[in-house]
Amino acid sequence: MLTNAGGADFYDLAREHSTCGSSGKKGGELGWLSRGSYYPDFESVAFVAPVGVVTRAVTQRGAHLLKVTAERFESPVAQMTVQELAELLSNDVLCEEVQFVDVREQHEMDTAALPNFRLFPLSLSEEWGPHIGTMLNPDMETVVLCHHGVRSMTMANFLCNNGFQDVKNVTGGIDAYSRGVDRNVPMY
């Protein structure tokens, strides 16, 4: 807790002295910041400030004291809805420019599958992982699918960490596709 010489903590000082109508009333609490959601001058300080240290940022709105209390990983993976996936799959020309990756198990793909997807079971990542940069093209758009979107997010982050630039995770996986796009795709 940050205190001044008189013993007041940062929360109380922000509530008393801040001219910000929203965060001032909450003791200066902004919540989690995402890049591109605040003033660039503010972000340029906030995203390099050490955790626990009070830092000063000056923006067109004035001077700001900020204290980063924690950090969290922000994934570079974009999310793709099942409706967006259906639109993509319906266009053969676009599909030629995309590589489709399914990280489910073989028996899951045997139960329910979508066209164009190539199987890379996440459980076998020790086998294909070291060679992923030659098995797939890191410069192509890559769409990753699983049952509910969890394993595919793991794979999508793995791809980004291995130099892939344009990776999308299918939110909700094939289950959401079955429910919201094509009920002919079996649910399991």
PDB file of C-alpha atoms in Angstrom:
ATOM      1  CA  MET A   1       0.000   0.000   0.000  1.00  0.00           C
ATOM      2  CA  LEU A   2       1.383   3.396  -0.982  1.00  0.00           C
ATOM      3  CA  THR A   3       1.341   6.011   1.768  1.00  0.00           C
ATOM      4  CA  ASN A   4       2.359   9.639   1.950  1.00  0.00           C
ATOM      5  CA  ALA A   5       4.240  11.234   4.809  1.00  0.00           C
ATOM      6  CA  GLY A   6       0.978  11.739   6.664  1.00  0.00           C
ATOM      7  CA  GLY A   7       0.099   8.046   6.495  1.00  0.00           C
ATOM      8  CA  ALA A   8      -2.774   8.170   3.956  1.00  0.00           C
ATOM      9  CA  ASP A   9      -2.809   5.298   1.471  1.00  0.00           C
ATOM     10  CA  PHE A  10      -2.926   5.611  -2.330  1.00  0.00           C
ATOM     11  CA  TYR A  11      -6.582   4.528  -2.454  1.00  0.00           C
ATOM     12  CA  ASP A  12      -7.686   7.286  -0.061  1.00  0.00           C
ATOM     13  CA  LEU A  13      -5.526   9.916  -1.771  1.00  0.00           C
ATOM     14  CA  ALA A  14      -6.961   9.019  -5.178  1.00  0.00           C
ATOM     15  CA  ARG A  15     -10.532   9.185  -3.854  1.00  0.00           C
ATOM     16  CA  GLU A  16      -9.878  12.562  -2.281  1.00  0.00           C
ATOM     17  CA  HIS A  17      -7.706  14.302  -4.904  1.00  0.00           C
ATOM     18  CA  SER A  18      -8.282  12.680  -8.290  1.00  0.00           C
ATOM     19  CA  THR A  19     -10.232  14.691 -10.843  1.00  0.00           C
ATOM     20  CA  CYS A  20     -11.077  11.538 -12.808  1.00  0.00           C
ATOM     21  CA  GLY A  21     -14.793  10.946 -12.477  1.00  0.00           C
ATOM     22  CA  SER A  22     -14.590   7.170 -12.744  1.00  0.00           C
ATOM     23  CA  SER A  23     -11.292   5.792 -11.428  1.00  0.00           C
ATOM     24  CA  GLY A  24     -10.907   8.487  -8.756  1.00  0.00           C
ATOM     25  CA  LYS A  25     -14.068   7.301  -7.022  1.00  0.00           C
ATOM     26  CA  LYS A  26     -12.650   3.758  -7.048  1.00  0.00           C
ATOM     27  CA  GLY A  27      -9.392   4.765  -5.389  1.00  0.00           C
ATOM     28  CA  GLY A  28      -7.608   5.024  -8.730  1.00  0.00           C
ATOM     29  CA  GLU A  29      -8.371   1.425  -9.708  1.00  0.00           C
ATOM     30  CA  LEU A  30      -8.393   1.005 -13.512  1.00  0.00           C
ATOM     31  CA  GLY A  31      -8.531  -2.784 -13.672  1.00  0.00           C
ATOM     32  CA  TRP A  32      -6.610  -4.714 -16.321  1.00  0.00           C
ATOM     33  CA  LEU A  33      -5.314  -2.560 -19.166  1.00  0.00           C
ATOM     34  CA  SER A  34      -5.195  -3.746 -22.762  1.00  0.00           C
ATOM     35  CA  ARG A  35      -2.987  -2.113 -25.357  1.00  0.00           C
ATOM     36  CA  GLY A  36      -4.884   0.400 -27.430  1.00  0.00           C
ATOM     37  CA  SER A  37      -7.528   1.124 -24.794  1.00  0.00           C
ATOM     38  CA  TYR A  38      -5.925   4.201 -23.175  1.00  0.00           C
ATOM     39  CA  TYR A  39      -3.957   7.263 -24.270  1.00  0.00           C
ATOM     40  CA  PRO A  40      -0.662   6.253 -25.945  1.00  0.00           C
ATOM     41  CA  ASP A  41       1.334   8.462 -23.565  1.00  0.00           C
ATOM     42  CA  PHE A  42      -0.283   6.688 -20.613  1.00  0.00           C
ATOM     43  CA  GLU A  43       0.277   3.218 -22.080  1.00  0.00           C
ATOM     44  CA  SER A  44       3.921   3.943 -22.921  1.00  0.00           C
ATOM     45  CA  VAL A  45       4.520   4.358 -19.180  1.00  0.00           C
ATOM     46  CA  ALA A  46       2.049   1.781 -17.822  1.00  0.00           C
ATOM     47  CA  PHE A  47       3.311  -1.158 -19.890  1.00  0.00           C
ATOM     48  CA  VAL A  48       6.947  -0.695 -18.843  1.00  0.00           C
ATOM     49  CA  ALA A  49       6.395   0.337 -15.209  1.00  0.00           C
ATOM     50  CA  PRO A  50       7.774  -2.134 -12.678  1.00  0.00           C
ATOM     51  CA  VAL A  51       5.197  -3.853 -10.469  1.00  0.00           C
ATOM     52  CA  GLY A  52       4.745  -2.052  -7.153  1.00  0.00           C
ATOM     53  CA  VAL A  53       6.483   1.199  -8.133  1.00  0.00           C
ATOM     54  CA  VAL A  54       4.627   4.508  -8.403  1.00  0.00           C
ATOM     55  CA  THR A  55       5.271   6.068 -11.805  1.00  0.00           C
ATOM     56  CA  ARG A  56       4.213   9.342 -13.423  1.00  0.00           C
ATOM     57  CA  ALA A  57       2.582   9.606 -16.834  1.00  0.00           C
ATOM     58  CA  VAL A  58       1.664  12.880 -18.556  1.00  0.00           C
ATOM     59  CA  THR A  59      -1.095  12.870 -21.173  1.00  0.00           C
ATOM     60  CA  GLN A  60      -3.307  15.460 -22.838  1.00  0.00           C
ATOM     61  CA  ARG A  61      -5.663  14.933 -19.874  1.00  0.00           C
ATOM     62  CA  GLY A  62      -3.015  15.889 -17.325  1.00  0.00           C
ATOM     63  CA  ALA A  63      -0.527  14.242 -14.976  1.00  0.00           C
ATOM     64  CA  HIS A  64      -1.242  10.774 -13.636  1.00  0.00           C
ATOM     65  CA  LEU A  65       0.343   8.800 -10.840  1.00  0.00           C
ATOM     66  CA  LEU A  66       0.075   5.100 -11.468  1.00  0.00           C
ATOM     67  CA  LYS A  67       1.097   1.983  -9.660  1.00  0.00           C
ATOM     68  CA  VAL A  68       1.066  -1.359 -11.450  1.00  0.00           C
ATOM     69  CA  THR A  69       0.007  -3.943  -8.882  1.00  0.00           C
ATOM     70  CA  ALA A  70       0.236  -7.065 -11.065  1.00  0.00           C
ATOM     71  CA  GLU A  71       0.950  -8.228 -14.604  1.00  0.00           C
ATOM     72  CA  ARG A  72      -0.729 -10.833 -16.742  1.00  0.00           C
ATOM     73  CA  PHE A  73       0.118 -12.412 -20.046  1.00  0.00           C
ATOM     74  CA  GLU A  74      -1.793 -11.035 -23.018  1.00  0.00           C
ATOM     75  CA  SER A  75      -1.981 -13.514 -25.842  1.00  0.00           C
ATOM     76  CA  PRO A  76      -1.307 -12.397 -29.414  1.00  0.00           C
ATOM     77  CA  VAL A  77      -3.877 -14.955 -30.578  1.00  0.00           C
ATOM     78  CA  ALA A  78      -6.970 -13.578 -32.274  1.00  0.00           C
ATOM     79  CA  GLN A  79     -10.333 -15.205 -31.633  1.00  0.00           C
ATOM     80  CA  MET A  80     -12.526 -16.413 -34.503  1.00  0.00           C
ATOM     81  CA  THR A  81     -16.237 -17.060 -34.060  1.00  0.00           C
ATOM     82  CA  VAL A  82     -17.772 -20.192 -35.509  1.00  0.00           C
ATOM     83  CA  GLN A  83     -19.816 -17.967 -37.829  1.00  0.00           C
ATOM     84  CA  GLU A  84     -16.595 -16.420 -39.158  1.00  0.00           C
ATOM     85  CA  LEU A  85     -15.167 -19.919 -39.581  1.00  0.00           C
ATOM     86  CA  ALA A  86     -18.247 -21.033 -41.540  1.00  0.00           C
ATOM     87  CA  GLU A  87     -17.921 -18.020 -43.830  1.00  0.00           C
ATOM     88  CA  LEU A  88     -14.241 -18.784 -44.400  1.00  0.00           C
ATOM     89  CA  LEU A  89     -14.890 -22.483 -45.087  1.00  0.00           C
ATOM     90  CA  SER A  90     -17.539 -21.551 -47.663  1.00  0.00           C
ATOM     91  CA  ASN A  91     -14.952 -19.702 -49.785  1.00  0.00           C
ATOM     92  CA  ASP A  92     -12.576 -22.108 -51.557  1.00  0.00           C
ATOM     93  CA  VAL A  93     -10.341 -19.279 -52.769  1.00  0.00           C
ATOM     94  CA  LEU A  94      -9.793 -17.960 -49.226  1.00  0.00           C
ATOM     95  CA  CYS A  95      -9.267 -21.489 -47.875  1.00  0.00           C
ATOM     96  CA  GLU A  96      -6.248 -21.880 -50.155  1.00  0.00           C
ATOM     97  CA  GLU A  97      -4.543 -19.072 -48.230  1.00  0.00           C
ATOM     98  CA  VAL A  98      -5.218 -20.541 -44.785  1.00  0.00           C
ATOM     99  CA  GLN A  99      -3.872 -23.567 -42.946  1.00  0.00           C
ATOM    100  CA  PHE A 100      -6.403 -25.289 -40.691  1.00  0.00           C
ATOM    101  CA  VAL A 101      -5.202 -27.165 -37.606  1.00  0.00           C
ATOM    102  CA  ASP A 102      -7.301 -29.510 -35.448  1.00  0.00           C
ATOM    103  CA  VAL A 103      -5.671 -30.452 -32.126  1.00  0.00           C
ATOM    104  CA  ARG A 104      -8.231 -33.020 -31.013  1.00  0.00           C
ATOM    105  CA  GLU A 105      -7.556 -36.747 -30.855  1.00  0.00           C
ATOM    106  CA  GLN A 106      -8.054 -39.007 -33.872  1.00  0.00           C
ATOM    107  CA  HIS A 107     -11.191 -40.589 -32.369  1.00  0.00           C
ATOM    108  CA  GLU A 108     -12.696 -37.117 -31.884  1.00  0.00           C
ATOM    109  CA  MET A 109     -11.994 -36.192 -35.491  1.00  0.00           C
ATOM    110  CA  ASP A 110     -13.503 -39.532 -36.570  1.00  0.00           C
ATOM    111  CA  THR A 111     -16.680 -38.544 -34.690  1.00  0.00           C
ATOM    112  CA  ALA A 112     -16.980 -34.966 -35.968  1.00  0.00           C
ATOM    113  CA  ALA A 113     -14.816 -33.177 -38.506  1.00  0.00           C
ATOM    114  CA  LEU A 114     -14.784 -30.031 -40.622  1.00  0.00           C
ATOM    115  CA  PRO A 115     -13.288 -29.781 -44.116  1.00  0.00           C
ATOM    116  CA  ASN A 116      -9.708 -28.602 -44.660  1.00  0.00           C
ATOM    117  CA  PHE A 117      -8.528 -29.275 -41.089  1.00  0.00           C
ATOM    118  CA  ARG A 118      -5.300 -31.185 -40.592  1.00  0.00           C
ATOM    119  CA  LEU A 119      -4.901 -33.226 -37.409  1.00  0.00           C
ATOM    120  CA  PHE A 120      -2.144 -32.374 -34.911  1.00  0.00           C
ATOM    121  CA  PRO A 121      -3.287 -34.032 -31.659  1.00  0.00           C
ATOM    122  CA  LEU A 122      -2.095 -31.911 -28.776  1.00  0.00           C
ATOM    123  CA  SER A 123      -1.329 -35.119 -26.864  1.00  0.00           C
ATOM    124  CA  LEU A 124       1.330 -35.928 -29.488  1.00  0.00           C
ATOM    125  CA  SER A 125       3.020 -32.512 -29.399  1.00  0.00           C
ATOM    126  CA  GLU A 126       6.330 -34.072 -28.345  1.00  0.00           C
ATOM    127  CA  GLU A 127       6.400 -35.792 -31.742  1.00  0.00           C
ATOM    128  CA  TRP A 128       5.406 -32.916 -34.030  1.00  0.00           C
ATOM    129  CA  GLY A 129       6.299 -29.905 -31.849  1.00  0.00           C
ATOM    130  CA  PRO A 130      10.015 -29.675 -32.697  1.00  0.00           C
ATOM    131  CA  HIS A 131       9.174 -29.744 -36.424  1.00  0.00           C
ATOM    132  CA  ILE A 132       6.111 -27.485 -36.489  1.00  0.00           C
ATOM    133  CA  GLY A 133       7.916 -24.723 -38.410  1.00  0.00           C
ATOM    134  CA  THR A 134       8.491 -27.101 -41.328  1.00  0.00           C
ATOM    135  CA  MET A 135       5.182 -28.957 -41.090  1.00  0.00           C
ATOM    136  CA  LEU A 136       3.209 -25.702 -41.223  1.00  0.00           C
ATOM    137  CA  ASN A 137       4.062 -22.351 -42.784  1.00  0.00           C
ATOM    138  CA  PRO A 138       4.678 -19.711 -40.062  1.00  0.00           C
ATOM    139  CA  ASP A 139       3.866 -16.948 -42.573  1.00  0.00           C
ATOM    140  CA  MET A 140       0.373 -18.205 -43.440  1.00  0.00           C
ATOM    141  CA  GLU A 141      -2.835 -17.480 -41.586  1.00  0.00           C
ATOM    142  CA  THR A 142      -3.449 -20.400 -39.240  1.00  0.00           C
ATOM    143  CA  VAL A 143      -6.848 -21.330 -37.777  1.00  0.00           C
ATOM    144  CA  VAL A 144      -6.842 -23.719 -34.805  1.00  0.00           C
ATOM    145  CA  LEU A 145      -9.790 -25.841 -33.655  1.00  0.00           C
ATOM    146  CA  CYS A 146     -10.547 -28.295 -30.846  1.00  0.00           C
ATOM    147  CA  HIS A 147     -13.671 -29.488 -29.026  1.00  0.00           C
ATOM    148  CA  HIS A 148     -14.417 -26.388 -26.918  1.00  0.00           C
ATOM    149  CA  GLY A 149     -11.600 -23.914 -27.694  1.00  0.00           C
ATOM    150  CA  VAL A 150      -9.280 -24.656 -24.780  1.00  0.00           C
ATOM    151  CA  ARG A 151      -6.753 -27.052 -26.325  1.00  0.00           C
ATOM    152  CA  SER A 152      -6.773 -24.983 -29.506  1.00  0.00           C
ATOM    153  CA  MET A 153      -5.859 -21.867 -27.501  1.00  0.00           C
ATOM    154  CA  THR A 154      -2.910 -23.766 -26.033  1.00  0.00           C
ATOM    155  CA  MET A 155      -1.801 -24.715 -29.545  1.00  0.00           C
ATOM    156  CA  ALA A 156      -2.383 -21.186 -30.864  1.00  0.00           C
ATOM    157  CA  ASN A 157      -0.140 -19.731 -28.146  1.00  0.00           C
ATOM    158  CA  PHE A 158       2.473 -22.414 -28.914  1.00  0.00           C
ATOM    159  CA  LEU A 159       2.420 -21.424 -32.585  1.00  0.00           C
ATOM    160  CA  CYS A 160       2.812 -17.725 -31.741  1.00  0.00           C
ATOM    161  CA  ASN A 161       5.723 -18.542 -29.457  1.00  0.00           C
ATOM    162  CA  ASN A 162       7.306 -20.384 -32.393  1.00  0.00           C
ATOM    163  CA  GLY A 163       7.189 -17.539 -34.878  1.00  0.00           C
ATOM    164  CA  PHE A 164       3.722 -17.863 -36.390  1.00  0.00           C
ATOM    165  CA  GLN A 165       2.366 -14.383 -37.062  1.00  0.00           C
ATOM    166  CA  ASP A 166      -1.348 -14.763 -37.868  1.00  0.00           C
ATOM    167  CA  VAL A 167      -2.998 -17.323 -35.592  1.00  0.00           C
ATOM    168  CA  LYS A 168      -6.696 -17.553 -34.791  1.00  0.00           C
ATOM    169  CA  ASN A 169      -8.403 -19.718 -32.183  1.00  0.00           C
ATOM    170  CA  VAL A 170     -11.943 -20.906 -32.948  1.00  0.00           C
ATOM    171  CA  THR A 171     -13.934 -19.797 -29.903  1.00  0.00           C
ATOM    172  CA  GLY A 172     -16.094 -22.595 -28.539  1.00  0.00           C
ATOM    173  CA  GLY A 173     -14.552 -25.181 -30.867  1.00  0.00           C
ATOM    174  CA  ILE A 174     -16.401 -27.708 -32.952  1.00  0.00           C
ATOM    175  CA  ASP A 175     -19.041 -28.004 -30.246  1.00  0.00           C
ATOM    176  CA  ALA A 176     -20.056 -24.355 -30.796  1.00  0.00           C
ATOM    177  CA  TYR A 177     -19.918 -24.942 -34.565  1.00  0.00           C
ATOM    178  CA  SER A 178     -22.356 -27.866 -34.194  1.00  0.00           C
ATOM    179  CA  ARG A 179     -24.708 -25.832 -32.004  1.00  0.00           C
ATOM    180  CA  GLY A 180     -24.562 -22.506 -33.834  1.00  0.00           C
ATOM    181  CA  VAL A 181     -23.724 -23.196 -37.477  1.00  0.00           C
ATOM    182  CA  ASP A 182     -24.314 -26.760 -38.651  1.00  0.00           C
ATOM    183  CA  ARG A 183     -26.321 -29.234 -36.588  1.00  0.00           C
ATOM    184  CA  ASN A 184     -25.294 -31.969 -39.048  1.00  0.00           C
ATOM    185  CA  VAL A 185     -21.851 -31.926 -37.449  1.00  0.00           C
ATOM    186  CA  PRO A 186     -22.214 -34.524 -34.679  1.00  0.00           C
ATOM    187  CA  MET A 187     -21.944 -33.404 -31.074  1.00  0.00           C
ATOM    188  CA  TYR A 188     -20.102 -35.553 -28.571  1.00  0.00           C
TER     189      TYR A 188
END
